[in-house]
Coordinates of C-alpha atoms in Angstrom, one line a residue:
Chain A
M1 CA 130.6 100.9 97.7
K2 CA 134.2 101.3 96.6
G3 CA 135.1 104.3 94.5
S4 CA 133.2 107.5 93.9
F5 CA 129.5 108.1 94.1
R6 CA 129.3 108.1 90.3
Q7 CA 131.2 104.8 90.1
S8 CA 128.9 103.1 92.6
M9 CA 125.9 104.4 90.7
A10 CA 127.4 103.1 87.4
W11 CA 127.9 99.7 89.1
L12 CA 124.2 99.7 90.2
H13 CA 123.1 100.7 86.7
T14 CA 125.0 97.9 85.1
G15 CA 124.1 95.3 87.7
S16 CA 120.4 96.0 87.7
G17 CA 120.4 96.2 83.9
L18 CA 122.1 92.8 83.8
V19 CA 119.6 91.2 86.0
F20 CA 116.4 92.8 84.8
G21 CA 117.3 94.0 81.3
W22 CA 115.9 91.1 79.3
L23 CA 112.6 90.9 81.1
L24 CA 112.3 94.7 81.1
F25 CA 112.7 94.6 77.3
A26 CA 110.0 92.1 77.0
V27 CA 107.6 94.1 79.2
F28 CA 108.3 97.3 77.3
F29 CA 108.0 95.5 74.0
A30 CA 104.6 94.1 75.0
G31 CA 103.6 97.6 76.3
T32 CA 104.4 99.2 73.0
I33 CA 102.1 96.8 71.2
A34 CA 99.5 97.2 74.0
V35 CA 99.2 100.9 73.0
F36 CA 97.2 99.5 70.1
R37 CA 95.6 96.6 71.9
T38 CA 92.1 97.3 70.7
E39 CA 93.2 97.7 67.1
V40 CA 95.2 94.4 67.3
D41 CA 92.1 92.7 68.8
Y42 CA 90.1 93.9 65.8
W43 CA 92.7 92.7 63.3
M44 CA 92.8 89.3 64.9
R45 CA 89.0 88.9 64.5
P46 CA 88.7 89.0 60.7
E47 CA 85.1 87.9 60.8
L48 CA 84.3 91.3 62.1
H49 CA 85.9 93.1 59.1
M50 CA 82.5 93.8 57.6
A51 CA 79.9 96.5 57.3
H52 CA 79.3 97.9 60.7
P53 CA 76.1 99.4 62.0
G54 CA 76.1 103.2 61.5
P55 CA 73.8 105.8 63.1
G56 CA 71.1 103.3 63.8
A57 CA 73.3 101.2 66.0
I58 CA 71.4 101.8 69.2
D59 CA 68.1 100.8 67.8
L60 CA 69.6 97.8 66.2
A61 CA 71.2 96.7 69.5
Q62 CA 67.9 97.3 71.4
S63 CA 65.8 95.2 69.0
T64 CA 68.4 92.4 68.9
L65 CA 68.5 92.3 72.7
A66 CA 64.7 92.3 72.9
K67 CA 64.7 89.3 70.5
L68 CA 67.6 87.4 72.1
A69 CA 67.1 88.0 75.8
P70 CA 63.8 89.8 76.5
D71 CA 63.7 88.8 80.2
A72 CA 67.4 89.3 81.1
L73 CA 68.6 90.8 84.4
R74 CA 70.8 93.1 82.6
W75 CA 71.8 94.2 79.1
S76 CA 74.8 96.1 78.0
I77 CA 75.7 97.6 74.7
E78 CA 79.2 98.6 73.6
L79 CA 78.9 101.1 70.8
P80 CA 81.2 101.4 67.8
T81 CA 84.2 103.7 68.2
P82 CA 86.8 104.8 65.7
R83 CA 89.3 102.4 67.4
S84 CA 86.9 99.5 67.5
P85 CA 84.1 99.9 65.0
T86 CA 82.1 96.9 66.1
L87 CA 78.7 96.8 67.9
R88 CA 78.6 94.3 70.7
V89 CA 75.7 93.4 73.0
S90 CA 75.8 91.3 76.1
W91 CA 73.2 90.0 78.5
S92 CA 73.0 88.2 81.8
L93 CA 70.2 85.8 82.5
E94 CA 71.2 84.7 85.9
Q95 CA 72.8 86.4 88.9
G96 CA 76.5 85.6 89.3
K97 CA 76.9 84.0 85.9
R98 CA 79.2 85.3 83.1
P99 CA 77.2 87.3 80.7
Q100 CA 76.7 86.0 77.1
S101 CA 77.6 88.3 74.2
S102 CA 77.3 88.8 70.5
Y103 CA 78.6 91.1 67.8
I104 CA 76.0 92.5 65.4
D105 CA 76.6 93.5 61.8
A106 CA 74.9 96.2 59.8
A107 CA 72.0 93.9 58.9
G108 CA 71.3 93.1 62.5
Q109 CA 72.7 89.6 62.2
A110 CA 74.7 88.1 65.1
V111 CA 78.4 87.5 64.1
V112 CA 80.6 85.0 65.9
P113 CA 84.3 85.8 65.4
R114 CA 87.1 83.2 65.9
D115 CA 88.2 82.5 69.4
T116 CA 91.5 84.5 69.7
A117 CA 93.7 85.6 72.5
G118 CA 94.1 88.9 70.6
G119 CA 96.1 92.0 71.4
T120 CA 94.7 91.4 74.9
M121 CA 97.2 88.5 75.4
I122 CA 100.1 90.9 74.7
Y123 CA 98.5 93.4 77.1
R124 CA 98.2 90.8 79.8
F125 CA 101.8 89.7 79.3
H126 CA 102.8 93.4 79.7
Y127 CA 101.4 93.7 83.2
G128 CA 101.6 90.2 84.6
L129 CA 103.7 87.9 82.2
L130 CA 100.5 85.7 82.1
L131 CA 101.6 84.4 85.5
G132 CA 98.8 85.9 87.6
L133 CA 99.7 87.6 90.9
T134 CA 103.2 86.2 90.9
G135 CA 103.8 87.7 87.4
M136 CA 102.5 91.0 88.6
W137 CA 105.0 91.0 91.4
F138 CA 107.7 90.3 88.9
V139 CA 106.5 93.3 86.8
G140 CA 106.5 95.4 90.0
A141 CA 110.1 94.6 90.6
L142 CA 110.9 95.4 87.0
G143 CA 109.2 98.8 87.4
M144 CA 111.4 99.5 90.4
A145 CA 114.5 98.3 88.5
M146 CA 113.5 100.6 85.6
L147 CA 113.2 103.6 88.0
V148 CA 116.6 102.8 89.7
G149 CA 118.1 102.2 86.2
L150 CA 116.9 105.6 85.0
V151 CA 118.1 107.6 88.1
T152 CA 121.5 105.8 88.1
G153 CA 121.8 106.3 84.4
V154 CA 121.3 110.0 84.7
I155 CA 123.9 110.2 87.5
T156 CA 126.4 108.1 85.5
H157 CA 126.1 110.2 82.4
A158 CA 126.6 113.6 83.9
K159 CA 127.3 115.1 80.5
I160 CA 123.9 114.1 79.4
I161 CA 123.2 117.1 77.1
K162 CA 126.6 116.8 75.4
D163 CA 126.2 113.1 75.0
F164 CA 122.9 113.6 73.2
F165 CA 124.7 115.2 70.4
T166 CA 127.5 112.6 70.4
F167 CA 127.1 109.7 68.0
R168 CA 130.1 108.0 66.6
P169 CA 129.0 105.1 64.6
R170 CA 132.4 104.7 63.0
A171 CA 134.3 104.7 66.3
S172 CA 134.9 101.4 68.1
P173 CA 131.8 99.2 68.3
Q174 CA 131.6 99.8 72.1
R175 CA 131.6 103.6 71.6
A176 CA 128.9 103.3 68.9
W177 CA 126.7 101.1 71.2
L178 CA 127.2 103.4 74.1
D179 CA 126.2 106.4 72.0
A180 CA 123.2 104.6 70.7
H181 CA 122.2 103.7 74.2
N182 CA 122.7 107.3 75.4
V183 CA 120.9 109.0 72.5
S184 CA 117.8 106.8 72.7
A185 CA 117.7 107.1 76.5
V186 CA 118.0 110.9 76.6
M187 CA 115.4 111.2 73.8
V188 CA 112.7 109.4 75.9
L189 CA 114.0 110.1 79.4
P190 CA 110.9 112.0 80.6
F191 CA 108.6 109.5 78.9
S192 CA 110.3 106.5 80.5
F193 CA 110.4 108.1 83.9
M194 CA 106.7 108.8 83.6
I195 CA 105.9 105.3 82.4
A196 CA 107.9 103.6 85.1
Y197 CA 106.5 105.7 87.9
S198 CA 102.9 105.7 86.8
G199 CA 103.2 101.9 86.1
L200 CA 104.2 101.4 89.8
V201 CA 101.4 103.7 91.0
I202 CA 98.6 102.0 89.1
W203 CA 98.9 98.9 91.3
W204 CA 100.2 100.4 94.5
F205 CA 97.5 98.5 96.3
I206 CA 99.2 95.2 95.4
W207 CA 102.9 96.3 95.5
M208 CA 102.9 98.8 98.4
P209 CA 99.7 97.9 100.2
A210 CA 100.7 99.5 103.6
G211 CA 98.1 102.3 103.3
W212 CA 94.9 100.2 103.2
Q213 CA 96.4 97.4 105.3
V214 CA 97.1 99.8 108.1
A215 CA 94.4 102.4 107.8
Y216 CA 91.6 100.1 106.9
G217 CA 92.5 97.1 109.1
G218 CA 93.6 95.0 106.2
N219 CA 90.2 95.3 104.4
R220 CA 90.9 96.3 100.8
G221 CA 87.2 96.3 100.0
A222 CA 86.5 98.9 102.7
F223 CA 89.1 101.2 101.3
F224 CA 87.8 101.0 97.8
A225 CA 84.2 101.5 99.0
D226 CA 85.5 104.6 100.7
I227 CA 87.1 106.2 97.6
A228 CA 84.3 105.1 95.2
Q229 CA 81.8 107.5 93.9
Q230 CA 78.6 107.2 96.0
G231 CA 76.7 104.7 93.9
T232 CA 73.1 104.5 93.1
E233 CA 71.1 101.5 94.4
N234 CA 69.2 99.5 91.9
P235 CA 65.5 99.1 92.9
T236 CA 64.2 95.6 93.6
R237 CA 63.2 93.8 90.4
A238 CA 59.5 94.6 89.7
A239 CA 57.2 91.7 88.8
A240 CA 55.1 93.9 86.6
T241 CA 56.3 94.3 83.0
A242 CA 56.6 97.7 81.4
P243 CA 57.9 98.5 78.0
L244 CA 61.4 99.9 77.8
V245 CA 61.8 103.4 76.4
R246 CA 63.4 103.7 73.0
L247 CA 67.1 104.0 74.1
A248 CA 68.1 106.1 71.0
S249 CA 65.6 108.8 72.1
L250 CA 67.3 109.5 75.4
P251 CA 68.7 113.0 75.3
P252 CA 72.5 112.2 75.3
L253 CA 72.1 109.6 72.7
A254 CA 69.7 111.6 70.5
K255 CA 72.2 114.4 70.5
N256 CA 74.8 112.2 68.9
A257 CA 72.6 110.0 66.9
V258 CA 73.8 111.2 63.5
S259 CA 77.5 111.5 64.2
H260 CA 79.6 108.5 65.2
M261 CA 78.6 108.9 68.8
P262 CA 82.0 109.9 70.1
D263 CA 81.1 110.5 73.7
V264 CA 78.9 107.5 74.6
R265 CA 80.9 104.4 75.2
S266 CA 78.4 102.0 76.7
I267 CA 74.8 101.7 77.7
A268 CA 73.6 99.3 80.4
V269 CA 70.0 98.4 81.2
N270 CA 69.0 96.9 84.4
D271 CA 65.7 94.9 84.4
P272 CA 64.8 95.6 80.8
G273 CA 61.1 95.4 80.2
R274 CA 60.2 95.6 83.9
G275 CA 58.7 98.4 85.9
S276 CA 62.0 98.8 87.8
S277 CA 64.2 99.2 84.7
R278 CA 67.1 101.7 84.9
V279 CA 69.3 102.8 82.0
D280 CA 72.9 103.8 82.7
I281 CA 74.9 105.7 80.1
V282 CA 78.7 106.1 80.4
R283 CA 80.1 109.0 78.5
V284 CA 83.8 109.9 78.1
D285 CA 85.5 112.7 76.3
S286 CA 87.5 110.7 73.8
D287 CA 89.6 113.6 72.6
S288 CA 90.9 114.7 75.9
M289 CA 93.9 112.9 77.4
W290 CA 92.5 113.5 80.9
G291 CA 89.3 111.7 79.9
G292 CA 86.5 113.6 81.6
S293 CA 83.7 111.1 82.1
D294 CA 80.3 110.9 83.7
R295 CA 77.5 108.4 84.2
L296 CA 73.8 109.2 83.6
R297 CA 71.0 107.2 85.0
F298 CA 67.5 107.2 83.5
D299 CA 64.2 105.6 84.5
G300 CA 63.8 102.9 81.8
T301 CA 60.0 103.2 81.6
N302 CA 59.7 106.9 80.9
G303 CA 63.2 108.2 80.1
T304 CA 63.4 110.7 82.9
L305 CA 67.0 111.6 84.0
L306 CA 67.4 110.5 87.6
T307 CA 71.1 111.2 88.4
R308 CA 74.3 112.4 86.8
I309 CA 77.5 111.2 88.5
E310 CA 80.6 113.0 87.4
E311 CA 83.9 111.1 87.6
T312 CA 85.8 113.4 90.0
G313 CA 87.1 113.4 93.5
P314 CA 89.4 115.0 96.0
P315 CA 93.0 116.0 94.9
W316 CA 94.8 112.8 95.6
Y317 CA 92.1 110.7 94.0
V318 CA 92.5 112.8 90.9
A319 CA 96.3 112.5 91.1
F320 CA 96.0 108.7 91.2
R321 CA 93.5 108.8 88.3
V322 CA 95.9 110.9 86.3
F323 CA 98.7 108.4 86.9
R324 CA 96.5 105.7 85.6
I325 CA 95.3 107.7 82.6
I326 CA 98.8 108.7 81.4
H327 CA 100.0 105.2 81.6
E328 CA 97.0 103.5 80.1
I329 CA 96.1 106.3 77.6
K330 CA 92.4 105.2 77.5
F331 CA 91.3 108.5 76.1
A332 CA 94.0 109.8 73.8
D333 CA 93.4 110.9 70.3
P334 CA 95.4 109.1 67.5
L335 CA 98.3 111.6 67.5
V336 CA 99.0 111.1 71.2
R337 CA 98.6 107.3 70.7
W338 CA 101.2 107.3 68.0
L339 CA 103.6 109.4 70.0
Y340 CA 103.3 106.9 72.8
F341 CA 103.9 104.0 70.4
I342 CA 107.0 105.7 69.0
M343 CA 108.4 106.7 72.3
S344 CA 107.9 103.3 73.8
A345 CA 109.6 101.8 70.7
I346 CA 112.6 104.0 71.3
S347 CA 112.5 103.0 75.0
C348 CA 112.7 99.3 73.8
A349 CA 115.7 100.3 71.7
M350 CA 117.3 102.0 74.7
I351 CA 116.9 98.8 76.8
A352 CA 118.1 96.6 74.0
T353 CA 121.2 98.7 73.3
G354 CA 121.9 98.7 77.0
T355 CA 121.9 94.9 77.2
V356 CA 124.0 94.6 74.0
L357 CA 126.4 97.2 75.3
W358 CA 127.0 95.0 78.3
S359 CA 128.1 92.0 76.3
V360 CA 130.1 94.2 73.8
K361 CA 132.1 95.6 76.7
R362 CA 132.8 92.1 78.0
R363 CA 133.8 91.0 74.6
A364 CA 136.3 93.9 74.4
R365 CA 137.9 92.6 77.5
H366 CA 137.7 89.1 76.1
V367 CA 139.6 90.2 73.0
T368 CA 142.3 91.8 75.1
L369 CA 142.8 88.6 77.0
L370 CA 142.8 86.5 73.8
R371 CA 145.6 88.7 72.5
Q372 CA 147.6 87.9 75.7
S373 CA 146.9 84.2 74.9
V374 CA 144.8 83.7 77.9
S375 CA 142.2 81.1 76.9
R376 CA 138.7 82.1 77.7
P377 CA 135.7 79.9 78.2
L378 CA 132.6 79.9 76.0
T379 CA 130.5 81.4 78.7
Q380 CA 131.6 84.8 77.5
F381 CA 129.2 84.4 74.6
W382 CA 126.1 83.1 76.4
A383 CA 125.0 86.7 76.9
D384 CA 125.3 87.4 73.2
A385 CA 123.1 84.3 72.5
G386 CA 120.6 85.6 75.1
N387 CA 120.5 89.0 73.5
V388 CA 119.7 87.6 70.1
G389 CA 117.2 85.1 71.4
I390 CA 115.4 87.6 73.6
I391 CA 115.4 90.7 71.4
A392 CA 115.1 89.4 67.9
G393 CA 113.3 86.3 69.1
L394 CA 110.5 88.3 70.7
C395 CA 109.9 90.1 67.4
T396 CA 109.8 86.8 65.6
A397 CA 107.5 85.3 68.2
T398 CA 105.0 88.2 68.0
L399 CA 104.9 87.9 64.2
A400 CA 104.5 84.1 64.5
Y401 CA 101.6 84.8 66.8
F402 CA 99.9 86.9 64.1
W403 CA 100.6 84.2 61.6
A404 CA 99.0 81.6 63.9
N405 CA 95.9 83.7 64.2
R406 CA 95.4 83.4 60.4
L407 CA 96.6 79.8 59.9
I408 CA 94.9 78.0 62.8
P409 CA 91.5 76.9 61.5
A410 CA 88.8 79.4 62.7
A411 CA 86.5 76.7 64.1
L412 CA 89.1 74.8 66.0
S413 CA 88.3 74.6 69.7
G414 CA 90.9 75.9 72.1
R415 CA 92.6 77.9 69.3
A416 CA 93.1 81.0 71.5
G417 CA 95.3 78.9 73.8
L418 CA 97.1 77.5 70.8
E419 CA 97.9 81.0 69.5
T420 CA 99.5 81.8 72.9
A421 CA 101.4 78.6 72.8
V422 CA 102.8 79.4 69.4
F423 CA 104.0 82.8 70.7
F424 CA 105.9 81.3 73.6
T425 CA 107.2 78.2 71.6
V426 CA 108.6 80.4 68.9
W427 CA 110.3 82.7 71.4
A428 CA 111.8 79.7 73.2
L429 CA 112.9 78.2 69.9
S430 CA 114.7 81.4 68.9
L431 CA 116.5 81.5 72.2
M432 CA 117.5 77.8 71.8
A433 CA 118.6 78.3 68.2
A434 CA 120.9 81.2 69.3
F435 CA 122.5 79.1 72.0
V436 CA 122.9 76.1 69.7
E437 CA 124.6 78.2 67.1
I438 CA 127.0 79.6 69.7
A439 CA 127.8 76.1 71.0
A440 CA 128.2 74.7 67.5
R441 CA 130.7 77.3 66.4
R442 CA 132.7 77.4 69.6
K443 CA 135.9 76.7 67.6
A444 CA 135.5 79.9 65.7
L445 CA 135.0 81.8 69.0
G446 CA 138.6 81.4 70.0
N447 CA 139.7 84.1 67.6
A448 CA 138.5 87.7 68.0
V449 CA 137.8 88.4 64.3
S450 CA 136.0 85.1 63.6
A451 CA 134.1 85.4 66.8
Q452 CA 132.8 88.8 65.7
R453 CA 131.8 87.2 62.4
V454 CA 129.9 84.4 64.1
L455 CA 128.0 86.9 66.2
R456 CA 127.2 89.2 63.3
R457 CA 125.9 86.3 61.3
L458 CA 123.8 85.2 64.3
W459 CA 122.2 88.6 64.6
A460 CA 121.7 88.9 60.8
R461 CA 120.0 85.5 60.5
H462 CA 117.6 86.1 63.4
W463 CA 116.6 89.6 62.1
M464 CA 116.2 88.1 58.7
V465 CA 113.7 85.5 59.9
A466 CA 111.7 88.2 61.7
A467 CA 111.7 90.5 58.7
V468 CA 110.6 87.7 56.4
L469 CA 107.7 86.9 58.7
A470 CA 106.7 90.6 58.7
F471 CA 106.9 90.9 55.0
L472 CA 104.8 87.8 54.3
L473 CA 102.1 88.6 56.9
P474 CA 100.0 90.5 54.3
V475 CA 100.3 87.6 51.9
I476 CA 99.2 85.2 54.6
D477 CA 96.3 87.5 55.5
Q478 CA 95.2 87.6 51.9
L479 CA 95.5 83.8 51.3
S480 CA 93.7 82.9 54.5
V481 CA 90.9 85.4 54.9
E482 CA 91.3 87.7 51.9
G483 CA 91.9 90.4 54.5
I484 CA 94.0 92.8 52.5
G485 CA 91.8 92.7 49.4
Q486 CA 88.7 93.4 51.5
A487 CA 90.4 96.1 53.5
L488 CA 91.4 97.9 50.3
R489 CA 87.9 97.6 48.8
T490 CA 86.2 98.9 52.0
A491 CA 89.1 101.3 52.9
D492 CA 89.3 99.7 56.3
E493 CA 91.8 102.0 58.0
L494 CA 92.4 99.8 61.0
V495 CA 93.4 96.7 58.9
L496 CA 95.5 98.7 56.5
G497 CA 97.1 100.6 59.4
F498 CA 98.0 97.4 61.1
H499 CA 99.7 96.0 58.0
A500 CA 101.5 99.3 57.3
T501 CA 102.9 99.3 60.9
V502 CA 104.0 95.7 60.6
L503 CA 105.7 96.4 57.2
I504 CA 107.5 99.4 58.7
A505 CA 108.6 97.3 61.7
G506 CA 109.7 94.6 59.2
S507 CA 111.8 97.1 57.3
A508 CA 113.5 98.1 60.5
M509 CA 114.2 94.4 61.1
A510 CA 115.5 94.0 57.6
A511 CA 117.8 97.0 58.1
A512 CA 119.1 95.5 61.3
A513 CA 119.8 92.3 59.4
W514 CA 121.6 94.2 56.7
I515 CA 123.7 96.2 59.1
S516 CA 124.7 93.0 61.0
S517 CA 125.6 91.1 57.9
R518 CA 128.1 93.7 56.6
S519 CA 131.7 92.5 56.7
P520 CA 133.2 92.8 60.2
E521 CA 136.7 93.1 58.7
G522 CA 136.1 96.8 58.1
R523 CA 135.8 97.5 61.7
A524 CA 138.7 99.7 62.8
S525 CA 138.7 98.5 66.4
L526 CA 139.4 94.9 65.5
R527 CA 142.3 95.6 63.2
R528 CA 144.0 97.9 65.7
Chain B
M1 CA 131.0 89.1 112.0
M2 CA 132.6 92.3 110.6
R3 CA 135.3 90.3 108.9
M4 CA 132.7 88.3 107.0
F5 CA 131.4 91.6 105.4
R6 CA 134.9 92.3 104.1
S7 CA 134.6 89.6 101.5
P8 CA 133.4 91.5 98.4
A9 CA 130.7 89.0 97.4
T10 CA 129.1 88.9 100.8
H11 CA 129.4 92.6 101.1
V12 CA 127.4 93.2 97.9
L13 CA 124.9 90.5 98.9
V14 CA 124.3 92.2 102.2
R15 CA 123.9 95.5 100.5
I16 CA 121.4 94.1 98.1
V17 CA 119.4 92.5 100.9
V18 CA 119.4 95.8 102.9
A19 CA 118.5 97.8 99.8
V20 CA 115.7 95.6 98.5
F21 CA 114.1 94.1 101.6
G22 CA 115.2 96.6 104.2
G23 CA 114.2 99.4 101.8
Y24 CA 110.8 97.8 101.2
A25 CA 110.1 97.3 104.9
A26 CA 111.1 100.9 105.7
T27 CA 108.9 102.2 102.8
W28 CA 106.0 99.9 103.8
L29 CA 106.1 101.1 107.5
S30 CA 106.5 104.8 106.5
A31 CA 103.6 104.6 104.0
G32 CA 101.4 102.9 106.7
A33 CA 102.3 105.6 109.2
A34 CA 101.7 108.4 106.7
A35 CA 98.3 106.9 105.9
L36 CA 97.4 107.4 109.5
W37 CA 99.1 110.7 110.3
L38 CA 98.8 112.9 107.1
P39 CA 96.3 115.7 107.9
L40 CA 93.9 114.6 105.1
P41 CA 90.7 112.6 105.0
R42 CA 91.6 108.9 105.4
P43 CA 91.2 107.7 101.8
E44 CA 93.1 110.7 100.6
A45 CA 95.9 110.1 103.1
V46 CA 96.1 106.4 102.0
L47 CA 96.4 107.5 98.3
A48 CA 98.9 110.3 99.0
S49 CA 101.2 108.1 101.0
S50 CA 101.0 105.2 98.6
V51 CA 101.5 107.3 95.4
L52 CA 104.6 108.9 97.0
S53 CA 106.0 105.8 98.6
F54 CA 107.8 104.6 95.5
M55 CA 109.9 107.7 95.6
L56 CA 111.1 106.9 99.1
Y57 CA 111.8 103.3 98.1
T58 CA 113.9 104.5 95.1
V59 CA 115.9 106.9 97.3
L60 CA 116.5 104.2 99.9
I61 CA 117.8 101.8 97.3
L62 CA 120.1 104.4 95.8
F63 CA 121.4 105.4 99.2
A64 CA 122.1 101.8 100.1
F65 CA 124.5 101.5 97.1
A66 CA 125.9 105.0 97.2
S67 CA 127.2 105.1 100.8
R68 CA 130.8 103.9 101.2
R69 CA 130.2 102.0 104.4
L70 CA 127.5 99.6 105.1
W71 CA 126.6 100.5 108.7
P72 CA 125.2 104.0 107.9
V73 CA 122.9 102.3 105.4
A74 CA 121.7 99.7 107.9
A75 CA 121.3 102.4 110.6
A76 CA 119.3 104.7 108.4
T77 CA 117.1 101.9 107.1
L78 CA 116.5 100.7 110.7
L79 CA 115.8 104.3 111.8
V80 CA 113.1 104.8 109.1
C81 CA 111.6 101.4 110.0
T82 CA 111.5 102.4 113.7
I83 CA 109.9 105.8 113.0
G84 CA 107.3 104.2 110.7
G85 CA 106.6 101.4 113.1
F86 CA 106.2 103.8 116.0
G87 CA 103.9 106.0 113.8
I88 CA 101.7 103.0 113.1
W89 CA 101.7 101.9 116.7
A90 CA 100.9 105.5 118.0
G91 CA 98.2 105.9 115.4
G92 CA 96.5 102.7 116.5
G93 CA 97.3 100.9 113.3
W94 CA 98.3 97.6 114.9
S95 CA 95.0 97.0 116.5

C-alpha cells in the first residue's frame, strides 16, 4: 500500500472496522449475555421459580421416571446446579425419536414451563446469527476480522502504554472518542485476543477443514471417531426384566447426597428395568476453569462399577479442549464468570467507540468542508444513524425481548418464535427510526452546530428508550408473574441477580442518554 | 494489465481478493499438508495444524496489505499454495 507500514495497517484497521464493526458489535454483545445463558434461560421460565428438590433429587427423579416411562430405552436426569437449580428428567421411548422431558418440583410434580427461546436464542445468535451454516461462516469471517483488527490496532497505536493513561474527555470530541477507544481496547486486549482466536479454533472443522478433508479423505466422522475416547458398547437389550438399583446409592452419588451434588451433572440409564441396564454418570469439577471431568459406568442391576473414562487425551487434543473451555467457560466459578462478563462488556464498548470514532472523524472533515461553503450530501450522516440503530437499538431489542417473554401469554402456541420476532422487529425499528430522524432533519444538518445537536438528541432519545425499558422490567415482571415479590420472599439469587444486572445496565444507558443530551454548545472544538 | 492495477480502487480490490481468498487457499493447503507431514499421530497432526492455521491466515492477510507492491504478495501467496499443494500431493492426500 501507499505510505509507511503503520499507515497501511491503520488503513486496514479502519477498513475492516468499517465493514465488520457493526456485526462484530452484535456478536460480542450477544456473547456477553451468553456468559449467563443458563441464568437467563432460568429467568425466562418463571414457572420454574419454585421450591426445587434438595438432597433427595435423585430418588425423586428415579421414582418419577419409573412412573412416567417404566419401559423406556433410555432415561436421563439433569441434576440441580447453582446456575440452574431445576431438576429435569427426560426419556426416549423409541429409537431415533426426540426424547420427551419434564421438570420436577420439590413435591415430585411435573412442571411445564412456558415455551421460550430463552438465553439460548441469544447464544445461538452469537455463534451463527440464527442463519444456520451460512451464519456460522459469517461469524467465522467476523472472528478473522477481529483478529486482524486487534493486530493492526496494536501496530497503529505504537504508544500503547502511554495511550492507556491518556484520556482527554474535554479535548475535541474526536480526541475523546479516540482515547475512549484506546483505553477500552488496551484494558481488554489479551482477553479479546484470546476470545477471537479461541472462537475461531472451536469450529476449525467448519472454517478451516483442510486437516480432516485431506488426512481423512473428506470423512469428518472418521476423524471424530479417531479423536473420541474409546467408547463402551451398550449390551443388547435384554428381554428379561430386572429391578434397577437405587441410583442414589451408587458410590459417587451417595458421597454427595447431602451437599448440593456439585460434581455430578447428569445421570443416564440405558434399558432401565432390564437385565442389560447400564448407568452412566458424568462428573465435572465445577470449580476449576479447566473442568476436569470423567464418566463412570455401572451395571444397573447390581451397582458394580464397570469402567471409568477420564476426559483426557494427547497434547493437541488437550490444547483444542482448552481453547474450547476458555471460550465457552463451561466450568468457571461465579467470579471468573463475572470477569468474563465485564471484560466482554468492555470489548463491546471498544468496538462501539471504534465505529463511532469513524463517523466522528468523517464529521470533522465534513465541518471543515462546510466552513469552506462546500455543500455536502446527507450520506455523511447515514453512518451516525447506523451507529445509533445498531448499538443503542440492540440494547433496546434485548430488553424488548425480555418484556415479550413476560407479556406474551404463557399458553400461546408458537410463543418462542414470537419472542425472537419481537427481538428482531424492535432492532429493525430502532434502526429505521434513526434513519427517519436523520432524513427528517436534513435541513438542520447543513450547519455544523445544529447537526451536532441533532445527532446528540438522536443518541439521547435512543438511550432513553433503552433505559426506560430496563428500569420498568422489574415492574413488568411483578405485574405479569409476581416474579420480584416471590424472588424476594424466597431469596432467589438468580432472579434477583438478573434484575440487578439489568438495572445496572439500565443506569449505564441512562448515563449515556444524559451525557448525550448535554448542550453541544459547550464543546470547544465547534466554537473554534 | 499492469496499468489496470494502477487505478487505486482496482488495486485495493485486487489486494483484498489476494488477501482474503488467496490467503485462505494458501492456509487451507498448508494446513492440509501439515496434517499429513507433522511427525505426530494422525489425529494429533490434524488438530495441531488446524489450531495453528488461523495464525498463518492472519499473517498472510497482514502481509497482503503491508507490502508496498502487489507482486511480492501474489508471489508469496502462490508460493505457499504451491508448497502446500505439493505437500498434499506427495503425502498422497489427493487420492
